[in-house]
GROMACS .gro file of C-alpha atoms in nm:
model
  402
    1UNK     CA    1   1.683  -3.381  -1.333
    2UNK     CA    2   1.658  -3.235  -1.002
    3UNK     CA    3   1.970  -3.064  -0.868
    4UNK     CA    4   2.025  -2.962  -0.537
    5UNK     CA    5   2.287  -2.916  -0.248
    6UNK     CA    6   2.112  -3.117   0.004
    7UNK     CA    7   2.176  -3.477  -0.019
    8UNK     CA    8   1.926  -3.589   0.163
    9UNK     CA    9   1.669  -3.460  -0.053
   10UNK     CA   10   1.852  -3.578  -0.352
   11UNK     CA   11   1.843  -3.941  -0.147
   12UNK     CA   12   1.512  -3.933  -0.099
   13UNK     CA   13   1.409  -3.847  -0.464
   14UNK     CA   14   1.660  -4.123  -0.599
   15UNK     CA   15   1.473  -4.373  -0.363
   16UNK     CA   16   1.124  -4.262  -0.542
   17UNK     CA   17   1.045  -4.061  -0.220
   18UNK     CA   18   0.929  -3.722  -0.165
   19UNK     CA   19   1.166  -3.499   0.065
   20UNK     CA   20   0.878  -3.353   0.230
   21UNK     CA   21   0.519  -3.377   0.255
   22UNK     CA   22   0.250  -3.244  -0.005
   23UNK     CA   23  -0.093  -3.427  -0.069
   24UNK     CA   24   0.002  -3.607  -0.419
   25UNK     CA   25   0.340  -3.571  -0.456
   26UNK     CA   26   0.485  -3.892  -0.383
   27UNK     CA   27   0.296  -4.086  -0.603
   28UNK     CA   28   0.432  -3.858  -0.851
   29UNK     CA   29   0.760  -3.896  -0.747
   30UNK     CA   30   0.756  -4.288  -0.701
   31UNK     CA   31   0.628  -4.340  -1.063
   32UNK     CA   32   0.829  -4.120  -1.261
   33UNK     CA   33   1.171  -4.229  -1.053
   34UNK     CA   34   1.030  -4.550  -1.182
   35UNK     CA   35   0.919  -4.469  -1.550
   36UNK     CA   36   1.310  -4.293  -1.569
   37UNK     CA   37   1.119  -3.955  -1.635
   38UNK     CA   38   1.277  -3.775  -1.304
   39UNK     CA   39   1.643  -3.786  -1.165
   40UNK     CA   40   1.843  -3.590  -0.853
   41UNK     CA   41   2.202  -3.492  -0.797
   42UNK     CA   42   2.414  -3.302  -0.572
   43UNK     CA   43   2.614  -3.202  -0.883
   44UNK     CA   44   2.566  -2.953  -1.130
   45UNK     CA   45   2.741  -3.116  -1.410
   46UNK     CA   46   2.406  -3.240  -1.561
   47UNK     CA   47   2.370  -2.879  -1.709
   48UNK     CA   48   2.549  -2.939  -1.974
   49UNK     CA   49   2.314  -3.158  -2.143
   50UNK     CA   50   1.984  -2.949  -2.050
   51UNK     CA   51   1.819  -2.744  -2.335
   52UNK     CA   52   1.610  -2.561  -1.991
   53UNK     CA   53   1.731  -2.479  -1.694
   54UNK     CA   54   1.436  -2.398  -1.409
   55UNK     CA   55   1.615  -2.204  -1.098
   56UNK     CA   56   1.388  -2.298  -0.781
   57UNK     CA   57   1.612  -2.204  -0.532
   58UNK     CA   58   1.505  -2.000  -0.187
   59UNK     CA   59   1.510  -1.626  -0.136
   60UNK     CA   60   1.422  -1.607   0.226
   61UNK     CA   61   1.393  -1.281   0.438
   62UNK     CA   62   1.668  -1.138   0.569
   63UNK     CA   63   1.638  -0.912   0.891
   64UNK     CA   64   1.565  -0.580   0.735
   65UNK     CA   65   1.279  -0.786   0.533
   66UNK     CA   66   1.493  -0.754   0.190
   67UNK     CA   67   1.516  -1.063  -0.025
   68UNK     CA   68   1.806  -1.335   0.084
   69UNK     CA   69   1.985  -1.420  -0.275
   70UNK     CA   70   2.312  -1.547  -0.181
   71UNK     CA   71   2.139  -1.887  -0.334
   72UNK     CA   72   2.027  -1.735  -0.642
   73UNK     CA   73   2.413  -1.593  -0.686
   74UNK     CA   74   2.558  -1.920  -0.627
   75UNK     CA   75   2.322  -2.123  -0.821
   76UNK     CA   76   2.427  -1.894  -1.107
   77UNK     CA   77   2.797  -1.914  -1.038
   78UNK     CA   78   2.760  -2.317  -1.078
   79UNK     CA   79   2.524  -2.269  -1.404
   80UNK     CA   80   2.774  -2.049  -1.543
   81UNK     CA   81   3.058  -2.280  -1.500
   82UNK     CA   82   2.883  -2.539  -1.656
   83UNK     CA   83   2.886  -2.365  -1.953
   84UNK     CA   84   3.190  -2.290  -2.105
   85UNK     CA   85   3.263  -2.626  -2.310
   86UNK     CA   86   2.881  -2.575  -2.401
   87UNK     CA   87   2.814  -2.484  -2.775
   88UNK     CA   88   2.404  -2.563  -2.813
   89UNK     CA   89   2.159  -2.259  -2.690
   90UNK     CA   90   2.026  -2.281  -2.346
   91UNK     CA   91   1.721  -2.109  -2.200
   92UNK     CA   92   1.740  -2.012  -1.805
   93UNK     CA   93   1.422  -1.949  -1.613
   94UNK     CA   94   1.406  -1.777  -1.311
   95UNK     CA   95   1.115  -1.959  -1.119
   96UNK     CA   96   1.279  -1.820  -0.784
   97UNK     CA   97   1.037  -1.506  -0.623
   98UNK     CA   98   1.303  -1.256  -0.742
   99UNK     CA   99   1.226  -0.839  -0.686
  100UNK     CA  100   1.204  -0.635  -0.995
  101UNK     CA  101   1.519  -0.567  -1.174
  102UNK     CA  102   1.730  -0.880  -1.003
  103UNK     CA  103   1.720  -1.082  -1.304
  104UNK     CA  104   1.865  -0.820  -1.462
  105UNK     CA  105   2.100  -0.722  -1.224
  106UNK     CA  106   2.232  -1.011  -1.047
  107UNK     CA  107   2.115  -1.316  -1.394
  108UNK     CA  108   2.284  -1.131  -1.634
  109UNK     CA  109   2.532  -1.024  -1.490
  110UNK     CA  110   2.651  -1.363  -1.387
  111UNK     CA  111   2.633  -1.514  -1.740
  112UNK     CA  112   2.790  -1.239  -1.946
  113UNK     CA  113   2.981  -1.333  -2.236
  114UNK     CA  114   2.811  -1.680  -2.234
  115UNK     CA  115   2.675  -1.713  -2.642
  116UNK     CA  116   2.350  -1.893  -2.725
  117UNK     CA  117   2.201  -1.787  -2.412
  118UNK     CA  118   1.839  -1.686  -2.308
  119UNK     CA  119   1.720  -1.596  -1.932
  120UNK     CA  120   1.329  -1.558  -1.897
  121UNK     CA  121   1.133  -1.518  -1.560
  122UNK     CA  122   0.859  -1.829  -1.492
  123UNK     CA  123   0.756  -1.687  -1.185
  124UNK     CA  124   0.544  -2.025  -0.986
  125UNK     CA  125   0.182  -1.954  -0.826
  126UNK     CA  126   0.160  -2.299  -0.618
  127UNK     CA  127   0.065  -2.324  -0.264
  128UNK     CA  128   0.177  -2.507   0.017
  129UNK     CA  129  -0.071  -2.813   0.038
  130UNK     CA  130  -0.235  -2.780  -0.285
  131UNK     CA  131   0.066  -2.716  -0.508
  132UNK     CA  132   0.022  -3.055  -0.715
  133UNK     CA  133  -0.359  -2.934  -0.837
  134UNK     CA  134  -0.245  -2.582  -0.857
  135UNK     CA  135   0.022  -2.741  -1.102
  136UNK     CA  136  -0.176  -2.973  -1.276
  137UNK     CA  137  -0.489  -2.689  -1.300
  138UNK     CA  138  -0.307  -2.345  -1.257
  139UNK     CA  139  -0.463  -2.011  -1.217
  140UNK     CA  140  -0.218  -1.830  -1.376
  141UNK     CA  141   0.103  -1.927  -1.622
  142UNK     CA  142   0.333  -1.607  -1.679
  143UNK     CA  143   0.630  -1.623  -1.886
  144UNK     CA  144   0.845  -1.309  -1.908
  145UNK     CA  145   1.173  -1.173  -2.102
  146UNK     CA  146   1.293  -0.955  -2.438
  147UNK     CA  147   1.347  -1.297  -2.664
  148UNK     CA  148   1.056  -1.398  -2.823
  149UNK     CA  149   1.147  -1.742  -2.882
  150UNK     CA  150   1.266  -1.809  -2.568
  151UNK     CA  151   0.957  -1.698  -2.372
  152UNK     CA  152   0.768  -1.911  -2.626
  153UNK     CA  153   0.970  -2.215  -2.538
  154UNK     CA  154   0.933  -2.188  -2.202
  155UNK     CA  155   0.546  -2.168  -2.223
  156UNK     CA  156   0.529  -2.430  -2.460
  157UNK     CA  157   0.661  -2.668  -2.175
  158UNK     CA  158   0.322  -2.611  -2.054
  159UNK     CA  159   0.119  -2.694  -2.353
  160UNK     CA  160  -0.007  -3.010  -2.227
  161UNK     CA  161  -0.174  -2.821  -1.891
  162UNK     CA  162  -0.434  -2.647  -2.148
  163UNK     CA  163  -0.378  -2.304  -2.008
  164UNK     CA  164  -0.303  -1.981  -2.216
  165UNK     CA  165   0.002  -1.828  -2.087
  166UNK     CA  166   0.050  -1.428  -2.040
  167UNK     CA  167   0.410  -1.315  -2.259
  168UNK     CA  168   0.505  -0.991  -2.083
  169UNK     CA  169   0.833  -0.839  -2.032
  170UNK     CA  170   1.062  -0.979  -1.797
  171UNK     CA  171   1.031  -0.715  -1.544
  172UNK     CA  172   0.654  -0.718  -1.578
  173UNK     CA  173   0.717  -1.104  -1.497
  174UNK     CA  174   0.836  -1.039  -1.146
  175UNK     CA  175   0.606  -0.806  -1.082
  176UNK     CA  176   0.325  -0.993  -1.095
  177UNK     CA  177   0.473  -1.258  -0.822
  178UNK     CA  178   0.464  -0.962  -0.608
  179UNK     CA  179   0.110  -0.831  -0.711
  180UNK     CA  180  -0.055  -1.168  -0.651
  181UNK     CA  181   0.074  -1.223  -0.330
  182UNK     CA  182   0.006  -0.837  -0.206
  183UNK     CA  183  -0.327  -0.870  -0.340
  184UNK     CA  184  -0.407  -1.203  -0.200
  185UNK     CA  185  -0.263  -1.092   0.133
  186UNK     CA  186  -0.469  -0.709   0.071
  187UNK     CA  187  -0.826  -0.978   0.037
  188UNK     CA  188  -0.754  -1.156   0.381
  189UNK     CA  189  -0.668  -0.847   0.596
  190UNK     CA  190  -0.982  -0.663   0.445
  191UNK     CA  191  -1.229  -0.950   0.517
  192UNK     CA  192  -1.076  -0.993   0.860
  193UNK     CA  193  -1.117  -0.595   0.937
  194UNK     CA  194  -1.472  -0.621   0.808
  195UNK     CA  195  -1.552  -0.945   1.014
  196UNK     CA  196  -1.383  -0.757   1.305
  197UNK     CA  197  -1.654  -0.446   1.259
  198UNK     CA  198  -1.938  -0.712   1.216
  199UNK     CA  199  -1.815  -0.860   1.483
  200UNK     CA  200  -1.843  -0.587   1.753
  201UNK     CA  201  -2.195  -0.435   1.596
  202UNK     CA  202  -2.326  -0.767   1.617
  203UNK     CA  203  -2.321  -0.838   1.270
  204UNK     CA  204  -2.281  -1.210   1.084
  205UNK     CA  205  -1.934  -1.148   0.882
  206UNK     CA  206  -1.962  -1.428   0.684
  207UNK     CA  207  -2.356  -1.322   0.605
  208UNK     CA  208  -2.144  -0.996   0.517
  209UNK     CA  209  -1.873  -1.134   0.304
  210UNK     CA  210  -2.056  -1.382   0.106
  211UNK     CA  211  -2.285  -1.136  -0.019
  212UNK     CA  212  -2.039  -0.959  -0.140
  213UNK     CA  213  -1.907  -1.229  -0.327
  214UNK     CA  214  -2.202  -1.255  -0.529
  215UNK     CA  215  -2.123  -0.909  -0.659
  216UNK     CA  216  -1.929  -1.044  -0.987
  217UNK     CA  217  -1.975  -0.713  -1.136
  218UNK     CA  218  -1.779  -0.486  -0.928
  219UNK     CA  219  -1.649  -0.656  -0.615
  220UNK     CA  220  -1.499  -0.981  -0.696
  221UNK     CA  221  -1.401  -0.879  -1.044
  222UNK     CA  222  -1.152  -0.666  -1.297
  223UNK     CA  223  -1.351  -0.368  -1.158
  224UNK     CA  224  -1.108  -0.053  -0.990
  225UNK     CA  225  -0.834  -0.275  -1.062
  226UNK     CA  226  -0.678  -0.047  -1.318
  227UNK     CA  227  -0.390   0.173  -1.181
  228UNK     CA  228  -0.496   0.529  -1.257
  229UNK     CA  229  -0.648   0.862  -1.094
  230UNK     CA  230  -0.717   0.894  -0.758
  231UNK     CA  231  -1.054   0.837  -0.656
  232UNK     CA  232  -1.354   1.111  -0.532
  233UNK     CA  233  -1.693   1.166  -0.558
  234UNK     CA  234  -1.963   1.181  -0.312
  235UNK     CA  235  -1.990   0.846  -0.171
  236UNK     CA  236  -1.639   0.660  -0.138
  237UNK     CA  237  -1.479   0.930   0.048
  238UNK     CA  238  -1.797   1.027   0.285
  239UNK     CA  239  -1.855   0.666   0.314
  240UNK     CA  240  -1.499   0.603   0.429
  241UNK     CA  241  -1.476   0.882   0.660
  242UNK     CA  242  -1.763   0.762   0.813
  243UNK     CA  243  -1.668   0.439   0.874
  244UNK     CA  244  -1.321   0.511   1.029
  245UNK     CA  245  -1.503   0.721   1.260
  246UNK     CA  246  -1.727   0.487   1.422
  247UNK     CA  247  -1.421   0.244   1.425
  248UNK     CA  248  -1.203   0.465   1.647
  249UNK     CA  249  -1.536   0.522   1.869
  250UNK     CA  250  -1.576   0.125   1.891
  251UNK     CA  251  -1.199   0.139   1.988
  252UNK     CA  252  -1.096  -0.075   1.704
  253UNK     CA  253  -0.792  -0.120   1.478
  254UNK     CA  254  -0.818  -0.104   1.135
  255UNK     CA  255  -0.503  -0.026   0.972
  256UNK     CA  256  -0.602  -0.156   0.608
  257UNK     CA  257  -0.936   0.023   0.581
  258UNK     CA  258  -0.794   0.355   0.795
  259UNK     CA  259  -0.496   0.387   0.529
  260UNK     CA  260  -0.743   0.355   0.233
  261UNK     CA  261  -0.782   0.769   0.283
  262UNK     CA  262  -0.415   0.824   0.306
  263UNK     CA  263  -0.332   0.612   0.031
  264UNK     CA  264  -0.584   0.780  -0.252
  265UNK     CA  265  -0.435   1.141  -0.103
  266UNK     CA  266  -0.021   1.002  -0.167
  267UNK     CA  267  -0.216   0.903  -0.497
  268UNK     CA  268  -0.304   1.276  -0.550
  269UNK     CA  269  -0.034   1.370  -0.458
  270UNK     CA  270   0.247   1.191  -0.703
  271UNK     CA  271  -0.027   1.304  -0.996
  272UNK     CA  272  -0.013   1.697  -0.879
  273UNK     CA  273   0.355   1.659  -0.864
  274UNK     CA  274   0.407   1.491  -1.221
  275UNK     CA  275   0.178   1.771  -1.347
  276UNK     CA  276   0.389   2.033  -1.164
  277UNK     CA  277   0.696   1.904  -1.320
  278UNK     CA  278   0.571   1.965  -1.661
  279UNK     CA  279   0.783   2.264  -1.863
  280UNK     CA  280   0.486   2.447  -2.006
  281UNK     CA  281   0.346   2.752  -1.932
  282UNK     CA  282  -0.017   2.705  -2.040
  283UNK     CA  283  -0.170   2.376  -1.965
  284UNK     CA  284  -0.508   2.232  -2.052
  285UNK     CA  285  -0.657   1.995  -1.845
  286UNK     CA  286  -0.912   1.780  -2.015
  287UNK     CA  287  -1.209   1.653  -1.758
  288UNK     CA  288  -1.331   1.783  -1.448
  289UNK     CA  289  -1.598   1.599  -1.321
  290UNK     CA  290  -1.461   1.300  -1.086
  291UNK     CA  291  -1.517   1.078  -1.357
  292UNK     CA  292  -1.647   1.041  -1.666
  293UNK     CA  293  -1.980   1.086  -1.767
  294UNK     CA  294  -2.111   1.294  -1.461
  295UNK     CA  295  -2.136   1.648  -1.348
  296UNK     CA  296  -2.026   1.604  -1.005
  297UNK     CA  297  -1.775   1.732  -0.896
  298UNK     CA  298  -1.780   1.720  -0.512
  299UNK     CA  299  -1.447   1.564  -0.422
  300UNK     CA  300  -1.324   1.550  -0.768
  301UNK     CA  301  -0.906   1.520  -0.754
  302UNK     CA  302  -0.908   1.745  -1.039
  303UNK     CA  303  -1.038   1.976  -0.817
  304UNK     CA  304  -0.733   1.963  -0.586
  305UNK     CA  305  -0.518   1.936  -0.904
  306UNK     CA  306  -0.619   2.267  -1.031
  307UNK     CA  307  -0.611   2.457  -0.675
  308UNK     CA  308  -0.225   2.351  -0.732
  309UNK     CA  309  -0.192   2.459  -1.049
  310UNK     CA  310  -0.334   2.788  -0.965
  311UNK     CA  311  -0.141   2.863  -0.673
  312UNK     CA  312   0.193   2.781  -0.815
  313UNK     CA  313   0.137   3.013  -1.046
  314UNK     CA  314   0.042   2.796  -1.385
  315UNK     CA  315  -0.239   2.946  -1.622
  316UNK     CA  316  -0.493   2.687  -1.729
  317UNK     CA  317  -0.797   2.606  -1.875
  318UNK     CA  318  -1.022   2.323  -1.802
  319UNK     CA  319  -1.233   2.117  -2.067
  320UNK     CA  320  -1.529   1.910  -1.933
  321UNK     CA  321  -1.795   1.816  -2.186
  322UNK     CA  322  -2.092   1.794  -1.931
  323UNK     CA  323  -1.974   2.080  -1.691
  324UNK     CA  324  -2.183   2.390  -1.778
  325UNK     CA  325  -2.170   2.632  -1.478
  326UNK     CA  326  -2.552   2.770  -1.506
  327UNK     CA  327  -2.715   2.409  -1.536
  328UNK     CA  328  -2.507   2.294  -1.209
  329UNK     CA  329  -2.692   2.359  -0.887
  330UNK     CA  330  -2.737   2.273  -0.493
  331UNK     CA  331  -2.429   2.117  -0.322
  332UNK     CA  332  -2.300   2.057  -0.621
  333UNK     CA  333  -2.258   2.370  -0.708
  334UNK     CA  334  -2.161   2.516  -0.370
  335UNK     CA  335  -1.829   2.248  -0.360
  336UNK     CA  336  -1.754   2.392  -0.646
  337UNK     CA  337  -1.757   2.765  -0.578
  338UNK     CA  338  -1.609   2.719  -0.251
  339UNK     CA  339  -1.319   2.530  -0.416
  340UNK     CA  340  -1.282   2.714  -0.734
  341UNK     CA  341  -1.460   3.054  -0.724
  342UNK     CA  342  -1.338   3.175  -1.069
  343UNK     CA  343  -1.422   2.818  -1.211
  344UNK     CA  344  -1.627   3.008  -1.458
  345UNK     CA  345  -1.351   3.187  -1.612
  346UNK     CA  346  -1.130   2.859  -1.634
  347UNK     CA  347  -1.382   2.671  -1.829
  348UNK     CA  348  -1.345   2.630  -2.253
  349UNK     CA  349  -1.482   2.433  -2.540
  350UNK     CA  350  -1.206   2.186  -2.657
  351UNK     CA  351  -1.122   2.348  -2.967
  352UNK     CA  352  -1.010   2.706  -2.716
  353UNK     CA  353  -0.784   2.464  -2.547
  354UNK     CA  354  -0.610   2.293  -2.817
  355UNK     CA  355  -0.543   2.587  -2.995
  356UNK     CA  356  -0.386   2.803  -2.650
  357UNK     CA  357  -0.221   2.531  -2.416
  358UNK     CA  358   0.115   2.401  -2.484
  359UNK     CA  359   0.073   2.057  -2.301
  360UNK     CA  360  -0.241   1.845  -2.208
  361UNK     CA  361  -0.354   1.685  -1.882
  362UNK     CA  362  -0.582   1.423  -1.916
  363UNK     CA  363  -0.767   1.378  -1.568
  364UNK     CA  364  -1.063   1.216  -1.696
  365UNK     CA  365  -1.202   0.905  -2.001
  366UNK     CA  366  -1.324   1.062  -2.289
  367UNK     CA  367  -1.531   0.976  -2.620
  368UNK     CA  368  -1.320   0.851  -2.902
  369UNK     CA  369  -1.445   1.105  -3.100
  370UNK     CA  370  -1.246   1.378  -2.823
  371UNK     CA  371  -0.962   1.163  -2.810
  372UNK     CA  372  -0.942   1.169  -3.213
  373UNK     CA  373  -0.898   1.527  -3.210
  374UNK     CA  374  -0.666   1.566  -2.906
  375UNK     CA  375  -0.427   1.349  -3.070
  376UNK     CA  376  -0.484   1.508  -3.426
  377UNK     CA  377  -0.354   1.868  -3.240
  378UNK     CA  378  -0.027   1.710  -3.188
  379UNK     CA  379   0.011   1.868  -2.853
  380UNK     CA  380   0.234   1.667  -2.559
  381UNK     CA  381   0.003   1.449  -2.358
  382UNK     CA  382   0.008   1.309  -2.002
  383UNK     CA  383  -0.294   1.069  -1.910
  384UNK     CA  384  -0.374   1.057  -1.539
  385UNK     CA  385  -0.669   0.753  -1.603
  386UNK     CA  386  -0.632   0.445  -1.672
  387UNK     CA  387  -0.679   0.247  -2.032
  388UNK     CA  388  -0.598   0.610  -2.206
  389UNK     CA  389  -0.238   0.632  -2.406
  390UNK     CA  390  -0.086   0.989  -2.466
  391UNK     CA  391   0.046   1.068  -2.754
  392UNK     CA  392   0.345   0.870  -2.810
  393UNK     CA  393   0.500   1.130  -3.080
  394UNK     CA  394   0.467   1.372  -2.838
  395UNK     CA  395   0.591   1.234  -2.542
  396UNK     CA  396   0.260   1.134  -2.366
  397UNK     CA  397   0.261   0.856  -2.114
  398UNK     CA  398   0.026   0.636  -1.879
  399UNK     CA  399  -0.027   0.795  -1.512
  400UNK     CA  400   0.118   0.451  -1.418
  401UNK     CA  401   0.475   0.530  -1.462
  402UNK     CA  402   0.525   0.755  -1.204
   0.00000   0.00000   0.00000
């Protein structure tokens, strides 16, 4: 049963018709009107006989770009008074594009006291003019809340669509709506910019962009899409640097690909301060390189985390287990001396700094075998990379959560 506040839409679907146009939908509509599989009404009262309840309803823009929910408030003030003579359980699912936290804060709130009660998020990934395939063949099926059984309801509604669906929490749920849609709107702007570029040097953008494509590896892929460290090294931020340049001499806009720069140094930035925060007087940071498995350290964020350190006052001592200072050499070792003159005297074997700090840093991936005995010393742990847990007894968390 459909419900809605428009009559005209409810006519429409009563008269097998589809209240507006999408390739495939009213042939869906027209048969199952006809098989008795789908209903409309103006009224809520149906409720009381559903075992689901999906909330579609709009959250449009208001003027200061926040989300519009006065029809997610009053679509739960006529759920909730549908329920009181209700004894049987009844699942809600939020398939409304909702902000982090609003189930929780403007659902719940709405339904308290109501027994035999469950509210997951069933955020929808369809769009406009292909949303029957992207129904019938979906990319993505994410069902989110804290009752198990619920969540597993809800995603068995699915079953028949053959897809696997992703069980997170329900804030994790809402997230992802919003992660999707940044990232799909992130891949458009960036292509644009870069056919813009190709554009004025003369360049074939699409010769550009579907090379890239083929790139599986790295570019169209899981790759760097881990939320971590910052970035360094000696190629993405010389290589970026150089491009912006020759964009402002062409006399071209790029906001996406100028704010790249910016962006990895607010990046920075939140790290040094979370690392600043920490009550501890000695503090071993564990990596120095500007990633794993390297020696280079031109442009390494550690770099600029341990200038901070320094200067506010903080003793530390810095584990890397392919930095040794007479084997580095060339511009590689100038960065490095210019940055850190008394790098040498910073520098210890693992064991030195597990037996002197009082908390850990970890700015870099390590072997297991490391990790085994970082966790064995017991000491607090904050991880600054990705895919790299602290130590739960002792406090550690993911970079990720602030």
């Amino acid at each position: 049963m459909g419900i809605d506040r428009d009559q005209h839409k409810v006519d429409n679907v009563l008269a097998g018709r589809a209240p507006f146009y999408e390739p495939g939908l009213q042939d869906l509509v027209r048969e199952n009107v006809a098989a008795g599989r789908l209903s409309a009404s103006a009224s809520a009262d149906g409720i009381a006989d559903c075992s689901v309840v999906m909330v579609c309803v709009g959250t449009p823009s208001e003027k200061n770009g926040n989300l519009g929910l006065a029809q997610l408030r009053r679509a739960m003030e006529e759920i909730a008074e549908q329920l009181s003579p209700r004894s049987k359980p009844l699942i809600i699912a939020i398939r409304s594009t909702v902000f982090p936290g609003t189930t929780e804060e403007v659902v719940l709130p709405a339904l308290a006291g109501r027994k035999q009660l469950s509210v997951v998020s069933n955020p929808e990934f369809l769009r406009e003019g292909s949303a029957v395939q992207d129904f019938m063949e979906p990319s993505l099926l994410v069902v989110g809340g804290s009752e198990e059984t619920a969540v597993r309801e809800v995603a068995d509604l699915y079953a028949p669509l053959g897809v696997s669906a992703c069980l997170v929490s329900l804030r994790t749920a809402e997230m992802i709506k919003y992660a999707c849609n940044a990232f799909h709107a992130v891949k458009i702007s960036f292509a644009n910019e870069v056919g813009a570029l190709s554009e004025r040097l003369g360049i074939d953008a699409q010769e550009v962009m579907n090379t890239l494509c083929q790139d599986v590896k790295l570019n169209v892929s899981p790759a760097y899409l881990k939320p971590g460290f910052a970035f360094g090294g000696s190629c993405l931020p010389k290589d970026l640097r150089a491009l912006i340049y020759r964009v402002h001499a062409l006399d071209l806009k790029l906001p996406l690909l100028e704010s790249a720069l910016p962006s990895n140094e607010q990046h920075l930035r939140r790290a040094i301060d979370a690392v600043l925060d920490l009550e501890a007087k000695r503090i071993g940071v564990i990596g120095l390189a500007f990633k794993e498995n390297t020696d280079d350290l031109r442009e390494s964020p550690v770099v600029s985390l341990l200038e901070q350190l320094i200067g506010k006052g903080h003793a530390v001592r810095v584990f890397d287990p392919h930095i040794r200072m007479d084997a580095i050499y060339g511009s590689n070792r100038n960065f490095i001396l210019e940055s850190i003159p008394h790098i040498s005297r910073l520098l210890a074997s693992l064991e030195q700094i597990l037996t002197w700090a009082d908390h850990l840093v970890l700015a870099q991936k390590q072997s297991a075998e490391t990790m085994q005995c970082i966790h064995a010393s017991g000491l607090p742990l904050m991880a600054l990379v990705n895919g790299t847990l602290g130590n739960p007894a002792a406090g550690g968390a993911k970079f990720s959560q602030w």
